[in-house]
Coordinates of C-alpha atoms in Angstrom, one line a residue:
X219 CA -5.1 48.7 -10.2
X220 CA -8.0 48.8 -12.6
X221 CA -10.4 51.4 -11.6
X222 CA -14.3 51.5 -13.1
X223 CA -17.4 53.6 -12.2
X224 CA -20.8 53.0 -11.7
X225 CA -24.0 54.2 -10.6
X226 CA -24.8 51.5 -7.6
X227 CA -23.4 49.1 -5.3
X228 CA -22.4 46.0 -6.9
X229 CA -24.5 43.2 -5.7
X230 CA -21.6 41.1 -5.1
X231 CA -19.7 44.2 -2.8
X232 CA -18.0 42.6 0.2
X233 CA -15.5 45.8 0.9
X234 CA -17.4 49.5 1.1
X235 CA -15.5 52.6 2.1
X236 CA -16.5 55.8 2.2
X237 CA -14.6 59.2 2.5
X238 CA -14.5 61.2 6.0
X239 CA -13.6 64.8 6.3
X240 CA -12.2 65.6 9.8
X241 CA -14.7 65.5 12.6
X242 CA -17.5 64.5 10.4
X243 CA -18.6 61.1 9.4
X244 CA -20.8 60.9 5.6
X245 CA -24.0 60.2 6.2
X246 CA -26.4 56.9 5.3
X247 CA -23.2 55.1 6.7
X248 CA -24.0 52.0 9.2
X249 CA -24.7 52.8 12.7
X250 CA -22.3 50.4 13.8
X251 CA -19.5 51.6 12.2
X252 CA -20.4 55.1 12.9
X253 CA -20.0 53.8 16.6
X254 CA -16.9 51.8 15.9
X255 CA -15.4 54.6 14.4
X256 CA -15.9 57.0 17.6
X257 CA -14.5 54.1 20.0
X258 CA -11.9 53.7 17.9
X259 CA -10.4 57.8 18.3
X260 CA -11.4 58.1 14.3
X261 CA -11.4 61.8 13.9
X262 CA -11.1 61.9 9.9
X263 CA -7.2 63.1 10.2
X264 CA -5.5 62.2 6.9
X265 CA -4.6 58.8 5.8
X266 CA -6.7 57.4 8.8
X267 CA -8.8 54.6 8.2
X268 CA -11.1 52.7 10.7
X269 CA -13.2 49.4 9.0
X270 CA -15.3 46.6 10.6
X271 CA -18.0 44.3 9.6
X272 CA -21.8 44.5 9.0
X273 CA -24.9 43.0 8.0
X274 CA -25.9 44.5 4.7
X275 CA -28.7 42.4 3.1
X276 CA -28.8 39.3 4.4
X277 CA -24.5 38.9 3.9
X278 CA -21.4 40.4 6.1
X279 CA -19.7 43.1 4.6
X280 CA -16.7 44.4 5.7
X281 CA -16.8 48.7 6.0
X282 CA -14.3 51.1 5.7
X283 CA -13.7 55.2 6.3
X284 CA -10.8 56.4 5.2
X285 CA -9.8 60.5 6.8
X286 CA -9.5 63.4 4.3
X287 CA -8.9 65.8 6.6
X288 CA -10.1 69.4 6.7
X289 CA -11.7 70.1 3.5
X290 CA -10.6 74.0 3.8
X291 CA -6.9 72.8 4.6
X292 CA -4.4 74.3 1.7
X293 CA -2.8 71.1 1.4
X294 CA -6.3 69.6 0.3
X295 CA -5.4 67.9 -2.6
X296 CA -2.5 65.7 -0.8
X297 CA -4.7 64.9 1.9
X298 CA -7.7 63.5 -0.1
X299 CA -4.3 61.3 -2.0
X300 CA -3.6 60.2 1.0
X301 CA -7.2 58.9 2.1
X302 CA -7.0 56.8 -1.3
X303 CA -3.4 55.6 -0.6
X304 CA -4.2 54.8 3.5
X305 CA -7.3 52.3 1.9
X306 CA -4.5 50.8 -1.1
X307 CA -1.9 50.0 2.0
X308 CA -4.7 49.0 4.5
X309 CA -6.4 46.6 1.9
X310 CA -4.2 45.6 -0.5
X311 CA -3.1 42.2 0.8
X312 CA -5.8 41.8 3.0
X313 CA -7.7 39.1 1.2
X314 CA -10.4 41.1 -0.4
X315 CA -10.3 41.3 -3.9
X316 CA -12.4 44.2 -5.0
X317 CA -13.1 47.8 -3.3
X318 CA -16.0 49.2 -3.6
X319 CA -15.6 53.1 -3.0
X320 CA -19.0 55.0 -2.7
X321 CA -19.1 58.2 -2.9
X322 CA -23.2 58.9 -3.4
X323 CA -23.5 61.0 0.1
X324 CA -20.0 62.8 -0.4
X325 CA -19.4 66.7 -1.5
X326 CA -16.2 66.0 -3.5
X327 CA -16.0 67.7 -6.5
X328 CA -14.6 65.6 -9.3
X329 CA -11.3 66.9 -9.2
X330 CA -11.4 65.8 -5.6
X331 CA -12.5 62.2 -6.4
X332 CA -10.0 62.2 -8.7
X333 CA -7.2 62.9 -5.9
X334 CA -8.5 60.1 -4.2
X335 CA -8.3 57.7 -6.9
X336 CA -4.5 58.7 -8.0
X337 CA -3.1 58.2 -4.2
X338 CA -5.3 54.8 -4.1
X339 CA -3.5 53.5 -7.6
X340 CA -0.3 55.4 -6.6
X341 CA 0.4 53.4 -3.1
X342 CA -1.3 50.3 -4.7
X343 CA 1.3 49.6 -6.9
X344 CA 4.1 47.0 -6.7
X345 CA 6.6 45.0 -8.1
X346 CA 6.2 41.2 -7.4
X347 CA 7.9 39.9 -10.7
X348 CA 10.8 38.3 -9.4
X349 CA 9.4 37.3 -6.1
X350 CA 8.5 33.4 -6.0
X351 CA 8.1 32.1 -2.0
X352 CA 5.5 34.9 -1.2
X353 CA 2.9 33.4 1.4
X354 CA -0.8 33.8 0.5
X355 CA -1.0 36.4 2.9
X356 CA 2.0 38.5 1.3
X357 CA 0.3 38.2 -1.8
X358 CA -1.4 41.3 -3.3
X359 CA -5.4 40.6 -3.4
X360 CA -6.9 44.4 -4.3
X361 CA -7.6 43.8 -7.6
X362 CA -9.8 46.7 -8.7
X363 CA -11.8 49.7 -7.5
X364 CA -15.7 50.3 -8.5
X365 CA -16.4 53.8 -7.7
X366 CA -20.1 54.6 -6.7
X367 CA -21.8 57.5 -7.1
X368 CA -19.2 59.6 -8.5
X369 CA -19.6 63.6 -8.7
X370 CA -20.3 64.9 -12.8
X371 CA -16.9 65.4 -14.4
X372 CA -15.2 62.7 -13.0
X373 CA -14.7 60.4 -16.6
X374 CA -12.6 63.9 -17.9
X375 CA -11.0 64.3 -13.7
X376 CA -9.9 61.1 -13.7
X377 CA -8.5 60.4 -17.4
X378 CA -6.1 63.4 -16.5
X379 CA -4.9 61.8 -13.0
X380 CA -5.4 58.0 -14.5
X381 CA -2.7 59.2 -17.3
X382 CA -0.4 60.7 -14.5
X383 CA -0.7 57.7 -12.3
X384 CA 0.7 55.5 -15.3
X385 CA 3.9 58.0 -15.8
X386 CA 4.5 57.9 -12.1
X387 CA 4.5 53.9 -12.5
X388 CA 6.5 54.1 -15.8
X389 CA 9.0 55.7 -13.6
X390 CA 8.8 53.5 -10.7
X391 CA 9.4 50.5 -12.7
X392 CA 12.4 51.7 -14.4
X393 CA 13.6 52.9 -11.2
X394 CA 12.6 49.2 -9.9
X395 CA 14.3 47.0 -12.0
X396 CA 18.0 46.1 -11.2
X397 CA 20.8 47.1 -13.2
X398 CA 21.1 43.2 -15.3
X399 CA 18.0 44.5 -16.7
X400 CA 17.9 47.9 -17.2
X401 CA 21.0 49.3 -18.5
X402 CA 21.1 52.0 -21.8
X403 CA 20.1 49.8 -24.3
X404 CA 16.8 48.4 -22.9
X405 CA 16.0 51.5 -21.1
X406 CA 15.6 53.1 -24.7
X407 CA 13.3 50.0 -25.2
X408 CA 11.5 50.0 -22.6
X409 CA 10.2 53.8 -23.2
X410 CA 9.7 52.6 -27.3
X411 CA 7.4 49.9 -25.8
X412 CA 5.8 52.7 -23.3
X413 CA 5.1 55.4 -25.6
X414 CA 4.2 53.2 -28.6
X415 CA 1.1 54.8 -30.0
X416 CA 0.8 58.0 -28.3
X417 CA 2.8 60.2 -31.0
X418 CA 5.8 61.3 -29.2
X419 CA 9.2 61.2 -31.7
X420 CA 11.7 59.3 -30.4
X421 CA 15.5 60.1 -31.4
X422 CA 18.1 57.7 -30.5
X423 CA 22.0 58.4 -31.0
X424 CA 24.8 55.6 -30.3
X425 CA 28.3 55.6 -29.0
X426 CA 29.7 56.1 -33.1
X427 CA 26.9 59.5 -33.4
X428 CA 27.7 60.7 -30.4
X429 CA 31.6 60.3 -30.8
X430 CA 31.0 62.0 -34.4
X431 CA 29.5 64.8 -32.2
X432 CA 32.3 65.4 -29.7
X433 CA 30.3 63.7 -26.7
X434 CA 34.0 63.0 -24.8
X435 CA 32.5 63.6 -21.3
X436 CA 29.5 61.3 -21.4
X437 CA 31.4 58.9 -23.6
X438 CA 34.1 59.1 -21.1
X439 CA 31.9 57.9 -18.4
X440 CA 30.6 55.0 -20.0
X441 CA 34.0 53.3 -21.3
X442 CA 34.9 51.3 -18.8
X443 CA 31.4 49.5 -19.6
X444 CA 30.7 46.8 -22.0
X445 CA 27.0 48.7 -22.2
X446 CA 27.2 51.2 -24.5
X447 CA 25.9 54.8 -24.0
X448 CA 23.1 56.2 -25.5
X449 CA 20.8 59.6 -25.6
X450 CA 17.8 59.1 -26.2
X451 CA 15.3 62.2 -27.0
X452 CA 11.6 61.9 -26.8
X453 CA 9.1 65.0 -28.2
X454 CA 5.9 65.9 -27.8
X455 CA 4.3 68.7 -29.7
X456 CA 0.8 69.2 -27.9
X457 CA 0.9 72.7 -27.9
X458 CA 1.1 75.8 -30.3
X459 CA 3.0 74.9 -34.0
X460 CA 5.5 77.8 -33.9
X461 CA 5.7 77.7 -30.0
X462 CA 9.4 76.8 -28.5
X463 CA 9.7 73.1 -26.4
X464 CA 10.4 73.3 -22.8
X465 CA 13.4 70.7 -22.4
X466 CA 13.7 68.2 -19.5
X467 CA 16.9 66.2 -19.5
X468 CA 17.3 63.7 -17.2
X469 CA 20.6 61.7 -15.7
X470 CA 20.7 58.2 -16.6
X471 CA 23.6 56.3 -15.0
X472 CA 21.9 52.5 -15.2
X473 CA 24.7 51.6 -13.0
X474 CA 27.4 53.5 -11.1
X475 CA 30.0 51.5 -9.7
X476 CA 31.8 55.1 -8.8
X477 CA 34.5 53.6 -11.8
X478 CA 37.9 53.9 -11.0
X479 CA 36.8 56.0 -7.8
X480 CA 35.3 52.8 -7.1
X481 CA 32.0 53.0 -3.9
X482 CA 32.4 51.0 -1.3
X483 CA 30.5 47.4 -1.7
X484 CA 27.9 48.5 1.7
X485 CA 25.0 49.9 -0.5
X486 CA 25.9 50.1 -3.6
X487 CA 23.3 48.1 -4.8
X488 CA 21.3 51.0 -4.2
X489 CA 23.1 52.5 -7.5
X490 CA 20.8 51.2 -9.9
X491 CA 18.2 53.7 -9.0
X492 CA 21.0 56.4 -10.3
X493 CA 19.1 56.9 -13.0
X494 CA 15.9 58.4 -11.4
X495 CA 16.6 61.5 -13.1
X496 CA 15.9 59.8 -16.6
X497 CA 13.4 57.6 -14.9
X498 CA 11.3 60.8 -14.3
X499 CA 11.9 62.4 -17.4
X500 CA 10.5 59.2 -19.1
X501 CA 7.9 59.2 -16.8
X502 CA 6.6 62.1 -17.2
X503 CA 6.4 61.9 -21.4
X504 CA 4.2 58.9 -20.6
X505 CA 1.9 61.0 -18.5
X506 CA 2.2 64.1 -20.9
X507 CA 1.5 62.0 -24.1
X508 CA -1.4 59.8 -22.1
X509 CA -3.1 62.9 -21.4
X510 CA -2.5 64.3 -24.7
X511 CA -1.0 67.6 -22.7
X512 CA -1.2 71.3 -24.8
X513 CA 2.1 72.1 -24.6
X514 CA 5.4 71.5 -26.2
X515 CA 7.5 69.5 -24.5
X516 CA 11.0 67.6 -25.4
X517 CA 12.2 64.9 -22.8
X518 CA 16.4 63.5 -22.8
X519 CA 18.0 60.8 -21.1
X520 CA 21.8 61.0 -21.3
X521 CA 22.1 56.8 -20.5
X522 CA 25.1 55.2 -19.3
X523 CA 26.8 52.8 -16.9
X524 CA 29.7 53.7 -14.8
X525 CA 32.0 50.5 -14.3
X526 CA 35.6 50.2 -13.7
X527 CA 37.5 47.7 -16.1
X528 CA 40.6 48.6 -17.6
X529 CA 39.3 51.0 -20.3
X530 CA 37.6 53.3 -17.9
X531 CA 38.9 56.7 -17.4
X532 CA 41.2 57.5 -14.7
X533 CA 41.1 60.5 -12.2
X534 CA 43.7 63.0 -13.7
X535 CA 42.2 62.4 -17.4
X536 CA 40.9 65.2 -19.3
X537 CA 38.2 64.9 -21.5
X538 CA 36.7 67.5 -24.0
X539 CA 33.0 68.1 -23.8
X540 CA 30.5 68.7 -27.0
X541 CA 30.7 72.3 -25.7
X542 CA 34.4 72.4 -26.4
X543 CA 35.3 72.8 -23.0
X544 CA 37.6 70.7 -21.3
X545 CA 37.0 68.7 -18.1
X546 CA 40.0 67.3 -15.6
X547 CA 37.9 64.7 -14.3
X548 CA 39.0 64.2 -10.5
X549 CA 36.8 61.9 -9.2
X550 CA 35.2 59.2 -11.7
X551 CA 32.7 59.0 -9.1
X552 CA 31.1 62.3 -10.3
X553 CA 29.8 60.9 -13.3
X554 CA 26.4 62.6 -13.5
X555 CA 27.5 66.3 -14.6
X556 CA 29.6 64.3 -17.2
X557 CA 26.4 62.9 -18.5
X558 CA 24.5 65.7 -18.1
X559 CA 26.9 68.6 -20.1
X560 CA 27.1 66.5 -23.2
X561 CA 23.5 65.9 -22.8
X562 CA 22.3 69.6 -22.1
X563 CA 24.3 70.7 -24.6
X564 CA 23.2 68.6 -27.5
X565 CA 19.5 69.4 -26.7
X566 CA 20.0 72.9 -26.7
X567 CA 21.8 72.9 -29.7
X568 CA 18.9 70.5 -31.5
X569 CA 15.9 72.1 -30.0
X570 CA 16.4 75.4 -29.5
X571 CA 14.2 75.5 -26.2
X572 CA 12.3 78.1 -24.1
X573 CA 13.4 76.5 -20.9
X574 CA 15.9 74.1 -19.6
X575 CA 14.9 71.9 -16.6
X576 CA 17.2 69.2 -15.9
X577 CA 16.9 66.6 -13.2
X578 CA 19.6 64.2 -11.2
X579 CA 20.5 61.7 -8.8
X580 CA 23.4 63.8 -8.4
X581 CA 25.2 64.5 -5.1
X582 CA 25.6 62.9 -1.7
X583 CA 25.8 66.3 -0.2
X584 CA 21.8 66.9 -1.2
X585 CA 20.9 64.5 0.9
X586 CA 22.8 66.0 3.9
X587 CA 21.5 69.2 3.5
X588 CA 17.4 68.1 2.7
X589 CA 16.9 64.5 3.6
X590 CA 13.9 63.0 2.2
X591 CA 11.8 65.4 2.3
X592 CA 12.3 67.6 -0.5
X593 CA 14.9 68.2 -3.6
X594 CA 17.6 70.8 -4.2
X595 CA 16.6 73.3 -6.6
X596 CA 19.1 75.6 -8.3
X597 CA 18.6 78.1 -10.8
X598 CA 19.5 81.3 -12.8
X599 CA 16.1 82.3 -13.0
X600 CA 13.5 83.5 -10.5
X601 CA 10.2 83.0 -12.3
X602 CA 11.5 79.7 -13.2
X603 CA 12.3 78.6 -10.4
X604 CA 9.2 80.1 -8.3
X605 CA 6.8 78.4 -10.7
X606 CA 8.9 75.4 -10.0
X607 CA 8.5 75.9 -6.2
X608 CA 4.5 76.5 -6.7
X609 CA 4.4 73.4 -8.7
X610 CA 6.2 71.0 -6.2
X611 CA 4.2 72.4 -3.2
X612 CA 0.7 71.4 -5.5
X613 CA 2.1 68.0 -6.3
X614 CA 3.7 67.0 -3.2
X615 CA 6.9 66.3 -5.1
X616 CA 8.5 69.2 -3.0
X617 CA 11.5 71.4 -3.7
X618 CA 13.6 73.8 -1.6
X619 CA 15.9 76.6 -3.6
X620 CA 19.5 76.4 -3.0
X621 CA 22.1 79.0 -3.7
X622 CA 24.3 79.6 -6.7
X623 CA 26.9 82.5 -7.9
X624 CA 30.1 83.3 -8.8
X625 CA 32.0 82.6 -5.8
X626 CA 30.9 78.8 -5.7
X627 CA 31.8 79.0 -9.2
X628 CA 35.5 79.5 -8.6
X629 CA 36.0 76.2 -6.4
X630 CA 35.8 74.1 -9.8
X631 CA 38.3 75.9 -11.8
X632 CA 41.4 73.1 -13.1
X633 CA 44.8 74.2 -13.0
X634 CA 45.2 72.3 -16.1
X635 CA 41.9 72.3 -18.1
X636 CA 38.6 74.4 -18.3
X637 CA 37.0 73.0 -15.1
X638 CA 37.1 70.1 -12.8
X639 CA 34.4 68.1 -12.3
X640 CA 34.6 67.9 -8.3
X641 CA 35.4 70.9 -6.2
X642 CA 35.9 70.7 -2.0
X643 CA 34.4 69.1 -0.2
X644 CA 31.9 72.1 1.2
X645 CA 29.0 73.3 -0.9
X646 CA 28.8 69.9 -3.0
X647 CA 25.7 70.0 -4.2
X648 CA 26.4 73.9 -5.4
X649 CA 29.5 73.5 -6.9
X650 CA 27.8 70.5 -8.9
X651 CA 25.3 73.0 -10.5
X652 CA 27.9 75.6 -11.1
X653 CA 29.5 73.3 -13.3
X654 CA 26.2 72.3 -14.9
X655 CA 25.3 76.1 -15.2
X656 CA 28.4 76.3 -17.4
X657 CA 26.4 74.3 -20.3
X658 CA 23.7 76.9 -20.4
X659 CA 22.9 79.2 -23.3
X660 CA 23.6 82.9 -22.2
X661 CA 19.8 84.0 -22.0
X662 CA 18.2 80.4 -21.6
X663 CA 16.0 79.5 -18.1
X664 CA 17.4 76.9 -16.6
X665 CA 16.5 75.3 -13.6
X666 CA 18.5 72.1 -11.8
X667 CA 16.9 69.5 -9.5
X668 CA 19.0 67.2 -7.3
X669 CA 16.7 64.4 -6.6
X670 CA 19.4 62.2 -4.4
X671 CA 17.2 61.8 -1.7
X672 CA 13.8 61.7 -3.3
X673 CA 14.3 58.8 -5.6
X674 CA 13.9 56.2 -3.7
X675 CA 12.6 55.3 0.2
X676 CA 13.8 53.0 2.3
X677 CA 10.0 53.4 4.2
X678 CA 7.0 53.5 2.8
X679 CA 5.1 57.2 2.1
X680 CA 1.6 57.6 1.3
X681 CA 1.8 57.1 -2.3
X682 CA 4.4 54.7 -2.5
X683 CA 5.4 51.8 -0.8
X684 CA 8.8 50.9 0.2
X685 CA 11.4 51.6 -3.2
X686 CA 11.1 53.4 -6.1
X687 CA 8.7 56.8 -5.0
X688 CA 8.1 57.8 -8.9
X689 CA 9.5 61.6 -7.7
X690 CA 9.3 64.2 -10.0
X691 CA 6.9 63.3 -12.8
X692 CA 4.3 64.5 -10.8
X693 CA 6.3 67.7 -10.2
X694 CA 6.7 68.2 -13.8
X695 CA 3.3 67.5 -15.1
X696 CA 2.2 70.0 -12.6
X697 CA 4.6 72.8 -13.7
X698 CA 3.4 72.0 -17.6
X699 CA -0.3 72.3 -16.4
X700 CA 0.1 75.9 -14.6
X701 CA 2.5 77.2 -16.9
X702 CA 2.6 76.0 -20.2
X703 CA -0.9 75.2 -20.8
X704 CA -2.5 77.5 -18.1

């Protein structure tokens, strides 16, 4: 969605909308639609829209308001995202071609305008490429947005949210595209392509590097795959010289067939979004970079594909982690901690960071306990985690803090080995962190998000459409803004 500013109406505008808070329409707009918009129950709520045609010099135009809610309301920022993404879903196959937004008799601030504009591009965006019988009418038609009248400050508001907005798409694509695609090797070259230019160091290591480095439990997970594995390590130093990186690693399974511990066939085409956890970490170096954030920040994606041919490991093998601790893998199907431990590991080891925040697609059991709505967060550290919390309720990428302790700990002890990388049935999504908890540094924040349910949506939300939702890259950039670059 290409968006551009300017000081008046084009000459050419055939689609105007304007901004509504609740219970109040902006002024100068046209009597008519003032009066279609009051027989039409339009009160301004969020995401509301109301439009209709007038006579504006001597041509039809068609009109729009769009509600922003209560411009007091704590949750103001999400609303005024959602105006913007109830105009993208309202207009964006509706045969009109351009938007004209004007904003000349509005009191957003340019932050505000800037909110608008990021849940406009946000809900705008699709992916058509490998659609080819689409009717004319299922056809997307928004082209672009002229924005009138904007408030001082927007050009700095809006190259901030603009950069976000193209992180949150990175990670929507990745999380898009199906699995004969996407898969370890082109995932690394799709975020080359991405981040091309913006000065982030990329570090790739292969199956042979990561073998030489004792990687059994990620390796383990991806031998039954003729893909090979990879990690791939993207950094960003925005901030102070001598300052320590905050680490985000993300899960990257391209594919997971459940290996040996094979899924059944009903959904599992759904598994090649089992990588959101990478998808959002890449994400969210796009946004960081685009923005050129002050901070420094290291983002890794432990990438792999879980498939079940003859070389894949077995339920009952042991593996030995980078770590040195030994795994009794029970169920191949609980590949992601695999990943992750080798992963976490490694960058600790390399980057010696102030923070650890990793982020998964990992358990069923998440999604039992929190639905859709908002991920598991675990931790062994409050302030972490409460920043965390603060950043997801400003975002809208929302968490909720789940427990962890010793006595969870205990139900993944092995007879045989270390650990085992499944425990009962009860407290999955818990005994899943304790086991990741067991890669931390003594003395290192760490914080785990279980994005199972927030990946993708099988309905459309306000800044998404049906799919890939781009979770967690907002979260992030959020938590780097309040607490790394304050």
């Amino acid at each position: 969605m290409h968006i551009t500013f300017a000081d008046t109406l084009p000459t050419d505008a055939a689609l105007i909308a304007s901004i509504a808070n609740k219970d109040s329409l902006p002024d100068g707009i046209a009597p008519v639609l003032a009066e279609g918009a009051r027989r039409a129950r339009f009160k301004g709520s969020p995401g509301q829209v109301v439009d209709g045609f007038v006579e504006h010099e001597g041509k039809v135009v068609r009109v729009a308001l769009a509600g922003a809610g209560d411009p007091g309301a704590k949750d103001r920022r999400a609303n005024l995202e959602k105006a913007g993404g109830a105009l993208a879903a309202k207009f964006l196959t509706s045969g009109e071609e351009s938007l004209a937004l004007d904003l000349t008799n509005s009191s957003l601030s340019a932050d505000d305008a800037a909110a608008v504009l990021l849940g406009l591009r946000l809900r705008a965006w699709r992916w058509d490429e490998y659609r080819t019988t689409q009717k004319d009418a299922e056809k997307v038609s928004l082209k672009g947005v002229v924005v009138v009248g904007a408030p001082e400050g927007i050009d700095a508001a809006w190259a901030r949210e603009g950069a976000l907005a193209e992180g949150v798409e990175f990670t929507k694509e990745l999380v898009t595209l199906p699995a004969n695609v996407l898969y370890p090797e082109s995932f690394v070259e799709r975020c080359r392509k991405a981040l091309e230019g913006t000065g982030i160091e990329i570090t790739v290591l292969d199956d042979a590097e990561m073998e030489k480095l004792g990687m059994g439990a990620l390796l383990g997970v991806g031998q039954g795959s003729e893909r090979p594995s990879r990690i791939l390590a993207m950094k960003w130093n925005g901030g102070e010289a001598n300052a320590k990186p905050t680490l985000l690693v993300g899960k990257g399974v391209t594919f997971d067939s459940g290996g040996i511990s094979i899924k059944p066939g009903a959904g599992m085409e759904d598994m090649k979004w089992d990588m959101g956890g990478a998808g959002a970490v890449a994400g969210t170096m796009v946004a960081l970079a685009k923005r050129k954030a002050k901070a420094n920040v290291i983002g890794v994606c432990g990438l792999v594909e879980n498939m079940p041919d003859g070389k894949a490991q077995r339920p009952g093998d042991v593996v030995t982690t980078m770590s040195g601790q030994t795994v009794e893998v029970i169920n191949t199907d609980a590949e992601g901690r695999l990943v992750l431990c080798d992963a976490l590991h490694w960058a600790q080891e390399e980057y010696k960071p102030a923070a650890v925040v990793d982020l998964a697609t990992l358990t069923g059991a998440m999604l039992i306990a929190l639905g859709h709505e908002q991920a598991g967060l675990f931790s062994n550290d409050d302030t972490l985690a409460g920043n965390l919390s603060t950043a997801g309720q400003t975002s809208g990428d929302k968490v909720w803090r789940m427990p962890i302790g010793p006595a969870y700990d205990k139900l993944i002890d092995s007879p045989i080995a270390d650990m085992k990388n499944v425990g009962p049935r009860e407290a999955g999504s818990i005994t899943a962190a304790q086991f990741l908890k067991r890669f931390i540094k003594d003395g290192t924040p760490w914080a785990h998000l279980d994005i199972a349910g927030m990946a993708w949506s099988n309905k459309p939300g306000a800044t998404w459409g049906k799919g890939a939702t781009g979770y967690g890259v907002r979260l992030l950039d959020q938590y780097v803004r309040d607490v790394l670059e304050g």
